[in-house]
Amino acid sequence: MLKTSQEMSHRTPLPKVCIALGLPTASELCEHARRELEGGERFFEFRLDYLERPETGVEAISRFLGEHPDTTILATCRRHQNQGRFNGSIEQQLKILEAAVAAGAKGVDVEIESAESAPSILDPLRGQTFLLISYHNFTSTPPLEALLRRMTRIPADAYKIVTTPRKPSDNYRVLSLPRAHPRVSMVVLAMGEMGFSTRVLSPAFGGLYTYAAPHAAEGTAAGQVSARQLRHCYRVEKFSRTARIYGVIADPVRHSISPAVHNRAFQARRIDAVYLPFLVHPNQLKDFFLMAEKLPVTGFSVTIPHKQRIIRYLDIVDPLARRIGAVNTVWRKGGKWRGANTDVPGVTVPLSKYLRLPKSSVLLVGNGGAARSAAFALTDAGAKVSIVGRNVDRVRALAKNCGAEPLLLKQAETQNFDAIVHATSVGMYPHSNECFFNGRIPGDVVFDMVYNPLETVLIQRASAQGKTVIPGLQMFLEQAAHQFELWMGESAPRPVMERAALDALAPRT
Ligand code: NAP
């Protein structure tokens, strides 16, 4: 006798990560599934609507399950009217899904629009398979309670809600739905770069499972994450429901290596926490705090373009960070948001290994956010600081603010400094063959803040000229280690963090 779908879903819970596979031919579909299988994955969504001939997917399911009976396949054949690629009628769609179930698919995903077309249309599937009713919204996140009421009018094993967040707090609305309805089985996700955190957090917030892209597609679309990243970087199956949440806010945020570095540090210290990239647009800081208080977020790194504006949302700001006018580290303690600037030790600690800062002469290049932190950090430490940059007025203003001397490049080039701190984006990926200095580099120690690439042209030229060099990764690791220490109250696992940063910055093969 056939088991009911309820029995099947209760007895064999679904794996936490489902790989969505959409390929043009059945052989490519099976080939990609096999590759994921070799990587340890066991749960696949076969997008039959992506196949040039969707009916060939039925045979593919049967063949694949014959070879790999321990895998779970969910079949989807979404109609083009509902953002899928299937061009047939609802009846034809359901015929294909019924055949997929007969071929062994454990579940089917039927979009709400098809399911609502007639009350009895899903009857042949009910009791035969795990029936998932899905809703997709590619433009916004509508009121979710009303949506869930609409969806649960159709009896099913689970409901999938996938929306597009327009602001950070939309993610919280999506994530909080399963906890508010513990008796309803749900899969919830928000799409795109802004929704990334939901892909990691949804299982911990009561979602049945989350979706990942195939490894081959890693990084091809904003918000996409591979199962390997979900498991190894974000440890989606390991952190508990009460894990602390940390992250980085930035715009853009996708390039950040901080998630790789901090998650590896948490892992090394067995800390039940996860660190996520949060895309926050310049006018969305207030909304981010709404989400941060509710999720809750315990602490976060701050980078371009929020380092200055974040200060107005904080309750307590470290005095030096306030004077600099920039915060890169935030955490919540005793109900208050606190801020500090760990770029300061990021500059002074590596430099102090090579020279005594008080009274040393330092040429600072640049007048942006990082230069500003360095200017205050160095003058505070007693160094005699001179500043150059391409915008003379901004250089003068910064120099005046922190008690440094503004210089023109041609003046600086005739002198020699104990150290040079380069704080512009010149030489940074993808413009990696650029360098601020063309001839002699007028300093004994050359510190380049740029860390991508790991060895910049400036560092190469300085080494060739016999200078002592400090690559930007040292600053990155120092500021990250101080963040860890502020958040955790214990010393940071620096070698582990360095390894993670090197892995994250290694060119992809
Ligand atoms: P930012 O606020 O955007 O400032 C960029 C600076 O670069 C400005 O002074 C800008 O001059 C200057 N600049 C840009 N293109 C230039 C060019 N072609 N010629 C001369 N000057 C140019 O950025 P930031 O936060 O200060 O970051 C600056 C660099 O430091 C970036 O590469 C960043 O990755 C790096 N950084 C590294 C760490 C670390 O941990 N290692 C930490 C922070 C920053 P204008 O004002 O004239 O536009």
Coordinates of N, CA and C in Angstrom, one line a residue, residues 11-103:
R11 N 8.4 10.6 8.2 CA 9.3 9.6 8.5 C 10.7 9.9 8.0
T12 N 10.7 10.5 6.8 CA 12.0 10.8 6.2 C 12.1 12.3 6.0
P13 N 12.6 13.0 7.0 CA 12.7 14.5 6.9 C 13.6 14.9 5.7
L14 N 13.2 16.0 5.1 CA 14.0 16.4 3.9 C 15.4 16.9 4.3
P15 N 16.4 16.7 3.5 CA 17.7 17.3 3.8 C 17.5 18.8 3.9
K16 N 18.4 19.5 4.5 CA 18.3 21.0 4.8 C 18.6 21.8 3.5
V17 N 19.3 21.2 2.6 CA 19.7 22.0 1.4 C 19.3 21.3 0.1
C18 N 18.5 22.0 -0.7 CA 18.1 21.5 -2.0 C 18.8 22.3 -3.1
I19 N 19.4 21.5 -4.0 CA 20.1 22.1 -5.2 C 19.1 22.3 -6.3
A20 N 18.9 23.5 -6.7 CA 18.0 23.8 -7.8 C 18.7 23.6 -9.2
L21 N 18.3 22.7 -10.0 CA 18.9 22.4 -11.3 C 18.0 22.7 -12.5
G22 N 18.4 23.7 -13.3 CA 17.7 24.0 -14.5 C 18.6 23.9 -15.7
L23 N 18.5 22.9 -16.5 CA 19.4 22.7 -17.7 C 18.5 22.4 -18.9
P24 N 19.1 22.6 -20.1 CA 18.3 22.4 -21.3 C 18.0 21.0 -21.7
T25 N 18.9 20.1 -21.4 CA 18.7 18.7 -21.8 C 18.8 17.7 -20.6
A26 N 18.1 16.6 -20.7 CA 18.0 15.6 -19.6 C 19.4 15.1 -19.3
S27 N 20.3 14.9 -20.3 CA 21.6 14.4 -19.9 C 22.4 15.4 -19.1
E28 N 22.3 16.7 -19.5 CA 23.0 17.7 -18.7 C 22.4 17.8 -17.3
L29 N 21.1 17.6 -17.2 CA 20.5 17.7 -15.9 C 21.1 16.6 -15.0
C30 N 21.1 15.3 -15.5 CA 21.7 14.2 -14.7 C 23.1 14.4 -14.4
E31 N 23.9 14.9 -15.4 CA 25.3 15.1 -15.3 C 25.6 16.1 -14.1
H32 N 24.8 17.2 -14.1 CA 25.0 18.2 -13.0 C 24.6 17.6 -11.6
A33 N 23.5 16.9 -11.6 CA 23.1 16.2 -10.4 C 24.2 15.3 -9.9
R34 N 24.8 14.5 -10.8 CA 25.8 13.6 -10.4 C 27.0 14.3 -9.8
R35 N 27.4 15.5 -10.4 CA 28.5 16.3 -9.9 C 28.2 16.7 -8.4
E36 N 27.0 17.2 -8.2 CA 26.6 17.6 -6.9 C 26.6 16.4 -5.9
L37 N 26.2 15.3 -6.4 CA 26.2 14.1 -5.6 C 27.6 13.7 -5.1
E38 N 28.5 13.9 -6.0 CA 29.9 13.6 -5.7 C 30.4 14.6 -4.6
G39 N 29.8 15.8 -4.6 CA 30.2 16.8 -3.5 C 29.4 16.5 -2.2
G40 N 28.6 15.5 -2.2 CA 27.9 15.1 -1.0 C 26.4 15.5 -0.9
E41 N 25.9 16.1 -2.0 CA 24.5 16.5 -1.9 C 23.6 15.4 -2.2
R42 N 22.4 15.4 -1.6 CA 21.4 14.3 -1.8 C 20.0 14.8 -2.2
F43 N 19.8 16.1 -2.3 CA 18.4 16.6 -2.5 C 18.4 17.6 -3.7
F44 N 17.7 17.2 -4.7 CA 17.7 18.0 -5.9 C 16.3 18.4 -6.4
E45 N 16.2 19.7 -6.8 CA 15.0 20.1 -7.6 C 15.3 19.9 -9.0
F46 N 14.6 19.1 -9.7 CA 14.7 19.0 -11.2 C 13.7 19.9 -11.8
R47 N 14.2 21.0 -12.5 CA 13.3 22.0 -13.1 C 13.0 21.4 -14.5
L48 N 11.9 20.7 -14.6 CA 11.5 20.1 -15.9 C 11.1 21.1 -16.9
D49 N 10.7 22.3 -16.4 CA 10.3 23.4 -17.3 C 11.5 24.0 -18.0
Y50 N 12.7 23.8 -17.6 CA 13.9 24.3 -18.2 C 14.4 23.4 -19.4
L51 N 13.8 22.2 -19.4 CA 14.2 21.2 -20.5 C 13.6 21.6 -21.8
E52 N 14.3 21.4 -22.9 CA 13.7 21.8 -24.2 C 12.5 20.9 -24.4
R53 N 12.5 19.6 -23.9 CA 11.3 18.8 -23.9 C 11.1 18.3 -22.5
P54 N 10.2 19.0 -21.8 CA 10.0 18.6 -20.3 C 9.7 17.2 -20.1
E55 N 9.0 16.5 -21.0 CA 8.7 15.1 -20.7 C 9.9 14.2 -20.6
T56 N 11.1 14.7 -21.2 CA 12.3 13.8 -21.1 C 12.8 13.8 -19.7
G57 N 12.4 14.8 -18.9 CA 12.8 14.9 -17.5 C 12.3 13.7 -16.7
V58 N 11.1 13.2 -17.1 CA 10.5 12.1 -16.3 C 11.4 10.8 -16.4
E59 N 11.9 10.5 -17.6 CA 12.8 9.4 -17.8 C 14.1 9.7 -17.1
A60 N 14.5 10.9 -17.1 CA 15.8 11.3 -16.4 C 15.6 11.0 -14.9
I61 N 14.5 11.3 -14.3 CA 14.2 11.1 -12.9 C 14.3 9.6 -12.6
S62 N 13.7 8.8 -13.4 CA 13.6 7.4 -13.2 C 15.1 6.8 -13.3
R63 N 15.8 7.2 -14.3 CA 17.2 6.7 -14.5 C 18.1 7.1 -13.3
F64 N 18.0 8.4 -13.0 CA 18.8 8.9 -11.9 C 18.6 8.2 -10.6
L65 N 17.3 8.0 -10.3 CA 16.9 7.4 -9.0 C 17.3 5.9 -9.0
G66 N 17.3 5.3 -10.2 CA 17.7 3.9 -10.4 C 19.2 3.8 -10.0
E67 N 20.0 4.8 -10.5 CA 21.4 4.7 -10.2 C 21.7 5.2 -8.7
H68 N 20.9 6.1 -8.2 CA 21.2 6.7 -6.9 C 19.9 6.7 -6.1
P69 N 19.5 5.5 -5.6 CA 18.2 5.5 -4.9 C 18.2 6.2 -3.6
D70 N 19.4 6.6 -3.0 CA 19.4 7.3 -1.7 C 19.2 8.8 -1.9
T71 N 18.9 9.3 -3.1 CA 18.7 10.7 -3.3 C 17.2 11.1 -3.3
T72 N 16.9 12.4 -3.2 CA 15.6 12.9 -3.1 C 15.4 13.9 -4.3
I73 N 14.3 13.7 -5.1 CA 14.1 14.6 -6.2 C 12.7 15.2 -6.0
L74 N 12.8 16.6 -6.2 CA 11.6 17.4 -6.2 C 11.4 17.8 -7.6
A75 N 10.2 17.6 -8.2 CA 10.0 18.0 -9.6 C 9.2 19.3 -9.7
T76 N 9.7 20.1 -10.6 CA 9.0 21.4 -10.8 C 8.8 21.6 -12.3
C77 N 7.6 22.1 -12.7 CA 7.4 22.3 -14.1 C 6.6 23.6 -14.3
R78 N 7.2 24.7 -13.8 CA 6.5 26.0 -13.7 C 6.1 26.6 -15.0
R79 N 4.9 27.1 -15.1 CA 4.4 27.7 -16.4 C 5.1 29.0 -16.6
H80 N 5.2 29.4 -17.9 CA 5.9 30.7 -18.2 C 5.0 31.9 -17.7
Q81 N 3.7 31.7 -17.6 CA 2.8 32.7 -17.0 C 3.2 33.0 -15.6
N82 N 3.8 32.1 -14.9 CA 4.2 32.2 -13.5 C 5.7 32.2 -13.3
Q83 N 6.4 32.8 -14.3 CA 7.8 33.0 -14.2 C 8.6 31.7 -14.4
G84 N 8.0 30.7 -14.9 CA 8.7 29.5 -15.2 C 8.9 29.5 -16.7
R85 N 9.2 28.3 -17.3 CA 9.5 28.2 -18.8 C 8.6 27.2 -19.5
F86 N 7.6 26.6 -18.8 CA 6.8 25.6 -19.4 C 5.7 26.3 -20.2
N87 N 5.5 25.9 -21.5 CA 4.6 26.6 -22.4 C 3.3 25.9 -22.6
G88 N 3.0 24.8 -21.8 CA 1.8 24.1 -21.9 C 0.6 24.6 -21.0
S89 N -0.5 23.8 -21.1 CA -1.6 24.2 -20.2 C -1.4 23.6 -18.8
I90 N -2.3 24.0 -17.9 CA -2.2 23.5 -16.5 C -2.4 22.0 -16.5
E91 N -3.3 21.5 -17.3 CA -3.5 20.1 -17.4 C -2.3 19.4 -17.8
Q92 N -1.6 19.9 -18.9 CA -0.4 19.3 -19.3 C 0.7 19.3 -18.3
Q93 N 0.8 20.5 -17.6 CA 1.8 20.6 -16.5 C 1.6 19.5 -15.4
L94 N 0.3 19.3 -15.0 CA 0.1 18.4 -14.0 C 0.3 16.9 -14.4
K95 N 0.0 16.7 -15.7 CA 0.3 15.3 -16.3 C 1.8 15.0 -16.2
I96 N 2.6 16.0 -16.5 CA 4.1 15.8 -16.4 C 4.5 15.6 -14.9
L97 N 3.9 16.3 -14.0 CA 4.3 16.2 -12.6 C 3.8 14.8 -12.1
E98 N 2.6 14.4 -12.5 CA 2.1 13.0 -12.1 C 3.1 11.9 -12.6
A99 N 3.6 12.1 -13.9 CA 4.5 11.1 -14.4 C 5.8 11.2 -13.6
A100 N 6.2 12.4 -13.2 CA 7.5 12.5 -12.4 C 7.3 11.8 -11.1
V101 N 6.2 11.8 -10.5 CA 5.9 11.1 -9.2 C 6.0 9.6 -9.5
A102 N 5.3 9.2 -10.6 CA 5.3 7.8 -10.9 C 6.8 7.3 -11.1
A103 N 7.6 8.2 -11.6 CA 9.0 7.8 -11.9 C 9.9 7.9 -10.6

